[in-house]
CSV table of C-alpha atoms in Angstrom, one decimal:
chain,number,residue,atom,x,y,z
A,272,UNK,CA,52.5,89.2,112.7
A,273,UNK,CA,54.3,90.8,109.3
A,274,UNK,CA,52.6,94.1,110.1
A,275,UNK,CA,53.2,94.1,113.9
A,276,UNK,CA,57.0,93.3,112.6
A,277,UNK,CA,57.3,95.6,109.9
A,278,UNK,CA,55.8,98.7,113.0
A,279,UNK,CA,58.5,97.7,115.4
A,280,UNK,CA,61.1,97.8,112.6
A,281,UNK,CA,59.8,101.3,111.5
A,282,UNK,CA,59.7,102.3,115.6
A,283,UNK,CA,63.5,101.1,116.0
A,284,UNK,CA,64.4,102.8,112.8
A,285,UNK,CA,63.3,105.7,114.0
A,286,UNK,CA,64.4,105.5,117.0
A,287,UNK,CA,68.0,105.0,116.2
A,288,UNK,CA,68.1,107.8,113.6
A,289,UNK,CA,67.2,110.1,116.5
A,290,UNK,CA,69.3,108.6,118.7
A,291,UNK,CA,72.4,108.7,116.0
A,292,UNK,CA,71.6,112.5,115.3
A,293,UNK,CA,71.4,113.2,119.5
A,294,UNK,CA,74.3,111.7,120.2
A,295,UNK,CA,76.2,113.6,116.9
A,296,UNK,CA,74.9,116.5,117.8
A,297,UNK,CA,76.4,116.0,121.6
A,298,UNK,CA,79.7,115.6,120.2
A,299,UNK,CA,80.1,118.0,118.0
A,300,UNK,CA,79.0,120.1,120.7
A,301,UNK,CA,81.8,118.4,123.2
A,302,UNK,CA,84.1,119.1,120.2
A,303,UNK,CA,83.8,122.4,119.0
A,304,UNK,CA,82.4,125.1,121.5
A,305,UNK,CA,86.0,125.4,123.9
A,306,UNK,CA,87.5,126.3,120.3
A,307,UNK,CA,84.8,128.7,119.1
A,308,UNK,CA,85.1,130.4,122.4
A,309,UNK,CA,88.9,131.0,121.8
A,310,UNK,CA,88.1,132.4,118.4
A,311,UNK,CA,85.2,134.6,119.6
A,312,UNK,CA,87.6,135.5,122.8
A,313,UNK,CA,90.3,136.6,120.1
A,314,UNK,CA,88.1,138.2,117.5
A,315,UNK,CA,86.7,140.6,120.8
A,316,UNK,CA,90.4,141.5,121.4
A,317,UNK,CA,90.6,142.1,117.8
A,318,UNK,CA,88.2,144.3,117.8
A,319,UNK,CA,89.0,146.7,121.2
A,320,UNK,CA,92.5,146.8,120.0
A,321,UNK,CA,91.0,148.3,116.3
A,322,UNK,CA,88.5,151.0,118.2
A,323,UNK,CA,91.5,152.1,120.3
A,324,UNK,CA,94.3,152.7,117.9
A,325,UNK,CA,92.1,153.1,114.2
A,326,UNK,CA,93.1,156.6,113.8
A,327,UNK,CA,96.7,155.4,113.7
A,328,UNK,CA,96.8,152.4,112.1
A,329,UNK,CA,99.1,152.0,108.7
A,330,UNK,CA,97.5,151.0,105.7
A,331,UNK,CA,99.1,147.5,105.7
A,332,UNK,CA,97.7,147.1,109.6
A,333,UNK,CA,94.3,147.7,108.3
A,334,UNK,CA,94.9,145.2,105.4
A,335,UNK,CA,95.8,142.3,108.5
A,336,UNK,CA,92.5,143.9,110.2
A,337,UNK,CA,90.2,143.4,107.6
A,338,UNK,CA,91.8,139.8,106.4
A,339,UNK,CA,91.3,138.5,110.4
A,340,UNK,CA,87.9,139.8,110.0
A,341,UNK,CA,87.0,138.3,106.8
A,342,UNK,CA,88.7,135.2,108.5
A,343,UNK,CA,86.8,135.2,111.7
A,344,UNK,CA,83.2,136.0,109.7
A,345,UNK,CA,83.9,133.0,107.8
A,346,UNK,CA,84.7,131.1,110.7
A,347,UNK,CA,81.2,131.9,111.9
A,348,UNK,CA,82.4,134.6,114.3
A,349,UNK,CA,80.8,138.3,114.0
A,350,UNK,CA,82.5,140.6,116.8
A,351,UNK,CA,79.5,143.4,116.3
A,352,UNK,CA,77.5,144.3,119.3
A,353,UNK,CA,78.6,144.1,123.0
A,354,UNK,CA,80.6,141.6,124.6
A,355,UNK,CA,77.5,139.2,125.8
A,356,UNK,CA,76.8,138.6,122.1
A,357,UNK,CA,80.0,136.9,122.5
A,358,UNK,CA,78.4,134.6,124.6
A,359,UNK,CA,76.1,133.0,122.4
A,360,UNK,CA,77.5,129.8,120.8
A,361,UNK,CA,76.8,128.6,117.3
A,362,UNK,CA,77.4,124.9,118.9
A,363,UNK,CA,74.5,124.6,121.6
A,364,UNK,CA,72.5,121.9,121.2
A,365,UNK,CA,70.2,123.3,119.0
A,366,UNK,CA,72.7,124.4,116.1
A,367,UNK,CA,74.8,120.9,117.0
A,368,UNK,CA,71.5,119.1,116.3
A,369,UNK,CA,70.7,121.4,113.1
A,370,UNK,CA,74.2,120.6,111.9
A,371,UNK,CA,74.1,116.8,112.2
A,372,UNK,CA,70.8,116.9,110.4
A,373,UNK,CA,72.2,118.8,107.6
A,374,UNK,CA,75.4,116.8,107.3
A,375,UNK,CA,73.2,113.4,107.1
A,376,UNK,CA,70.8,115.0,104.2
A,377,UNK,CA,73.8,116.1,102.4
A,378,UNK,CA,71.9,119.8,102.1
A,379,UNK,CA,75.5,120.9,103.6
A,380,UNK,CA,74.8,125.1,104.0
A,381,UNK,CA,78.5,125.8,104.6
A,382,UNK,CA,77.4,128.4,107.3
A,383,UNK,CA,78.6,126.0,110.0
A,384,UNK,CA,81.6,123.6,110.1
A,385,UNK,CA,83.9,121.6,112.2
A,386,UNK,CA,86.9,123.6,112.7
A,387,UNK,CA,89.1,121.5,115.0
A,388,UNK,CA,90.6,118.2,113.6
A,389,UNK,CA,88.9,116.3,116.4
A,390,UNK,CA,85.6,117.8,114.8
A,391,UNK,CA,86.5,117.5,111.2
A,392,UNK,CA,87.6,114.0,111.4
A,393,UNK,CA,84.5,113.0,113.5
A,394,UNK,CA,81.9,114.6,110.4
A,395,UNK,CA,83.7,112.5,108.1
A,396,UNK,CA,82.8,109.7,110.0
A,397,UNK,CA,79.8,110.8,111.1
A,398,UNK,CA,78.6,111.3,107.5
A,399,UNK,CA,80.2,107.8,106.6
A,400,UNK,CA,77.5,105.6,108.0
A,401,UNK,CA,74.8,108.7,108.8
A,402,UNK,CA,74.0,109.6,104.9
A,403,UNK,CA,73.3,105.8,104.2
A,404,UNK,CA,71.5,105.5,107.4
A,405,UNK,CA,69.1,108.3,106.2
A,406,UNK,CA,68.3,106.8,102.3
A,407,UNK,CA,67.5,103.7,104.5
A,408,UNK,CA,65.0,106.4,106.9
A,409,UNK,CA,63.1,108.3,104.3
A,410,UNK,CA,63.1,104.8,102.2
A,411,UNK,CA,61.0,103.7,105.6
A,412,UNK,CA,59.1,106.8,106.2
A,413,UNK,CA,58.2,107.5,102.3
A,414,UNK,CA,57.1,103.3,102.3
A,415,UNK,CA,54.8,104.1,105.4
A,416,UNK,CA,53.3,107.1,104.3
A,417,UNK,CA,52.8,105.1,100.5
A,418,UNK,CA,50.6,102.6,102.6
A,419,UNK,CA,48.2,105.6,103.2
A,420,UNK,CA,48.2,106.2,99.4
A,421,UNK,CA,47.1,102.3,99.1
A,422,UNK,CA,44.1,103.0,101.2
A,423,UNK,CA,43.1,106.2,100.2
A,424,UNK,CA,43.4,104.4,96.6
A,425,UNK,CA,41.4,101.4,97.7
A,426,UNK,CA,38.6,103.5,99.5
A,427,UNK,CA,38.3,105.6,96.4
A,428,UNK,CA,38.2,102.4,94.2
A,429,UNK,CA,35.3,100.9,96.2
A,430,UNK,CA,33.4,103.9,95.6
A,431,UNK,CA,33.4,102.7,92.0
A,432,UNK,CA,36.7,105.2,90.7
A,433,UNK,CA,38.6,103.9,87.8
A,434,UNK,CA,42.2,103.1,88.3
A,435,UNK,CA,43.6,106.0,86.7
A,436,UNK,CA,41.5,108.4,88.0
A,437,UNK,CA,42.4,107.3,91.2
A,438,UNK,CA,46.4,107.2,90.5
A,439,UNK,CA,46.0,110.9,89.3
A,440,UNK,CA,43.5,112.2,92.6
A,441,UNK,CA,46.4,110.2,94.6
A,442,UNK,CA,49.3,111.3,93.5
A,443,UNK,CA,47.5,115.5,93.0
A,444,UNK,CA,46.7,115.3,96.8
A,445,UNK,CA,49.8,114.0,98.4
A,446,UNK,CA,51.6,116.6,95.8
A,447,UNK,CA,49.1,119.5,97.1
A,448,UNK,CA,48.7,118.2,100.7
A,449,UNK,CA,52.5,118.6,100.3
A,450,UNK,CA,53.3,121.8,99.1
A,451,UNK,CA,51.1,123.0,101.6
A,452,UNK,CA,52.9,121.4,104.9
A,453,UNK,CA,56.1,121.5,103.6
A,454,UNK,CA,56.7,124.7,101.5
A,455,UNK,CA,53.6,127.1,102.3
A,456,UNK,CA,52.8,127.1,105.5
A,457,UNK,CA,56.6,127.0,106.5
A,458,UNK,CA,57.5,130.1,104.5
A,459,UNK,CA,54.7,132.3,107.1
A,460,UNK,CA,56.5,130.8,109.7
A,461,UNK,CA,59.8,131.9,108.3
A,462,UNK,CA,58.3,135.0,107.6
A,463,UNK,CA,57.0,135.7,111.2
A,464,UNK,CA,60.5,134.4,112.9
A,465,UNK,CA,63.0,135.3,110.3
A,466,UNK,CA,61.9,138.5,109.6
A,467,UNK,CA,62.0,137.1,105.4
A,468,UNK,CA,59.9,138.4,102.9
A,469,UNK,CA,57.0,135.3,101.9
A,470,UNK,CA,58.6,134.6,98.7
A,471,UNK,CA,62.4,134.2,100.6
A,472,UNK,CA,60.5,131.7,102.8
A,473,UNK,CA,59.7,130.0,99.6
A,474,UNK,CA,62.9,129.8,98.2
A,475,UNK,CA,64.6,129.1,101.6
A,476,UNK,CA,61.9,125.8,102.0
A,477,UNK,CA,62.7,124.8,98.0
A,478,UNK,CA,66.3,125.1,98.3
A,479,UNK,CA,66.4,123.2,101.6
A,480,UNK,CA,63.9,120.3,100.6
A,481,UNK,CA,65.8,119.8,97.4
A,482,UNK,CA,68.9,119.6,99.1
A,483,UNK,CA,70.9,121.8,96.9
A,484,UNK,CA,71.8,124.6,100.3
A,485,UNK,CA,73.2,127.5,98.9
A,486,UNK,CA,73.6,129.0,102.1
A,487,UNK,CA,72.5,132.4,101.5
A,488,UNK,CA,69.4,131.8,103.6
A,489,UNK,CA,70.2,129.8,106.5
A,490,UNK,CA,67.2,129.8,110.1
A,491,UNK,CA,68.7,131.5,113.4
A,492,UNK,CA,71.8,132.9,112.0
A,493,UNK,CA,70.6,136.6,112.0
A,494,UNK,CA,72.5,138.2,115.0
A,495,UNK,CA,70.3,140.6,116.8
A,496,UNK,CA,67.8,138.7,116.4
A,497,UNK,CA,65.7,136.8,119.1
A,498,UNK,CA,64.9,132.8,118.3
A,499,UNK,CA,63.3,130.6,120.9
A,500,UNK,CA,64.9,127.9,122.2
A,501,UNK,CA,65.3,124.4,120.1
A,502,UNK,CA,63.7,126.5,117.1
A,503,UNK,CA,66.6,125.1,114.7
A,504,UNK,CA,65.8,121.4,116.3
A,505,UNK,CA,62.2,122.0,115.0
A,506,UNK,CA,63.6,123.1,111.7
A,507,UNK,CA,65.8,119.7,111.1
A,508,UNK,CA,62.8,118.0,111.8
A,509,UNK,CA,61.3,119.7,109.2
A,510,UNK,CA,63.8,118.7,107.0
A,511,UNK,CA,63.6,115.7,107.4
A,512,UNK,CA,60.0,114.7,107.3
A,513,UNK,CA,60.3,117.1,104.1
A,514,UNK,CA,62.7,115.1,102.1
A,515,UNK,CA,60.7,111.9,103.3
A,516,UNK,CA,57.6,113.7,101.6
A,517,UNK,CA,59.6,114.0,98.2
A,518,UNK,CA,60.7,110.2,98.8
A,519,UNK,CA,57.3,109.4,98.6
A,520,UNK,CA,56.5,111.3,95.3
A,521,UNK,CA,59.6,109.6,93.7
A,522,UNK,CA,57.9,106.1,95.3
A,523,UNK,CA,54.3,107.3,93.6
């Protein structure tokens, strides 16, 4: 009864998580694509009005040019390419769903943020009970997976193992089994999709898992560049089940 309990506890944890990040992801979506649209809208204008009248611009005109450029890049708008690049919104579901994730593991890249009030004031709450509500997840997940430890331990100890052996053959293949899910065979994926050297993919993975985000290497965010669709959904995941597997190294 304790272990058919503790699974359905797990399942709903689960559950809700996903169904916390679905439905921030939604919102933030609801929130903040009319406004990017306006900004994207204006930074196209921007741009027409530069191509027409560059050769007769004064310097201090070119100064405001380059300061709303700077100002719309950091915004998350690039006005390069044709107008149906314009189109293509950093808050479908996808990015919406990458962002939530990122908020609630605290990695925070910086490449993507609420700009409305609406938006901003809904991540602060978001955050609020989603970073607590994600210790409480990989607490779970990194528990579960430290049950498989338990057994692996307690096959190898029937086979007549010594205890520390089998602590050290333990903790070496969840470390190795690791490295290889989470950080090696991600980076060729990177690689393939991203168009990264092996050793960016690497430091991309590290960076992530570790939560620190720099933001100089972030997935999908390369314009001219094709992604399939819900590729940054499968990256959150990623994330997620990443940070659980360094949960469960601080638990061993």
């Amino acid at each position: 009864k304790a272990m058919c309990s503790g699974k359905l506890q797990t399942a709903l944890l689960v559950a809700g998580y996903f169904v916390y990040l679905l439905v921030g992801a939604a919102v933030f979506q609801a929130l903040e694509r009319t406004a990017e649209k306006q900004e994207k809208r204006a930074a196209a204008q921007m741009k027409e009005a530069f191509l027409q009248n560059f050769t007769q611009l004064t310097v201090a005109e070119m100064e405001q040019f380059m300061e709303n450029l700077i100002e719309a890049i950091q915004n998350g708008v690039y006005p390069v390419g044709n107008e149906s690049q314009f189109e293509e919104s950093n808050w479908d579901f996808s990015n919406s769903f990458f962002f939530a994730g990122t908020v609630v593991s605290t990695i925070g890249y910086g490449t993507l943020h609420p700009k409305t009030a609406g938006g901003q004031l809904f991540c602060v709450f978001f955050a609020l009970f989603g970073i607590p509500l994600n210790i409480v997840f990989l607490h779970r997940v990194g528990k579960m997976l430290s049950l498989l430890c338990k057994k692996l331990g307690k096959f190898l100890y029937e086979k007549g193992m010594r205890k520390k052996k089998i602590k050290f053959l333990t903790l070496l293949f969840f470390l190795a089994t690791g490295i290889l899910v989470f950080l090696c065979l991600p980076s060729v994926f990177f690689q393939i999709t991203e168009g990264w050297s092996y050793s960016e993919g690497i430091y991309f993975a590290f960076i992530t898992l570790s939560t620190i985000g720099f933001g100089d290497y972030v997935v999908g965010k390369q314009s001219g560049r094709k992604y399939f669709s819900y590729y940054r959904v499968l990256v959150a995941i990623w994330i997620l089940f990443g940070l659980a597997w360094i949960a469960l190294l601080f638990n061993l």
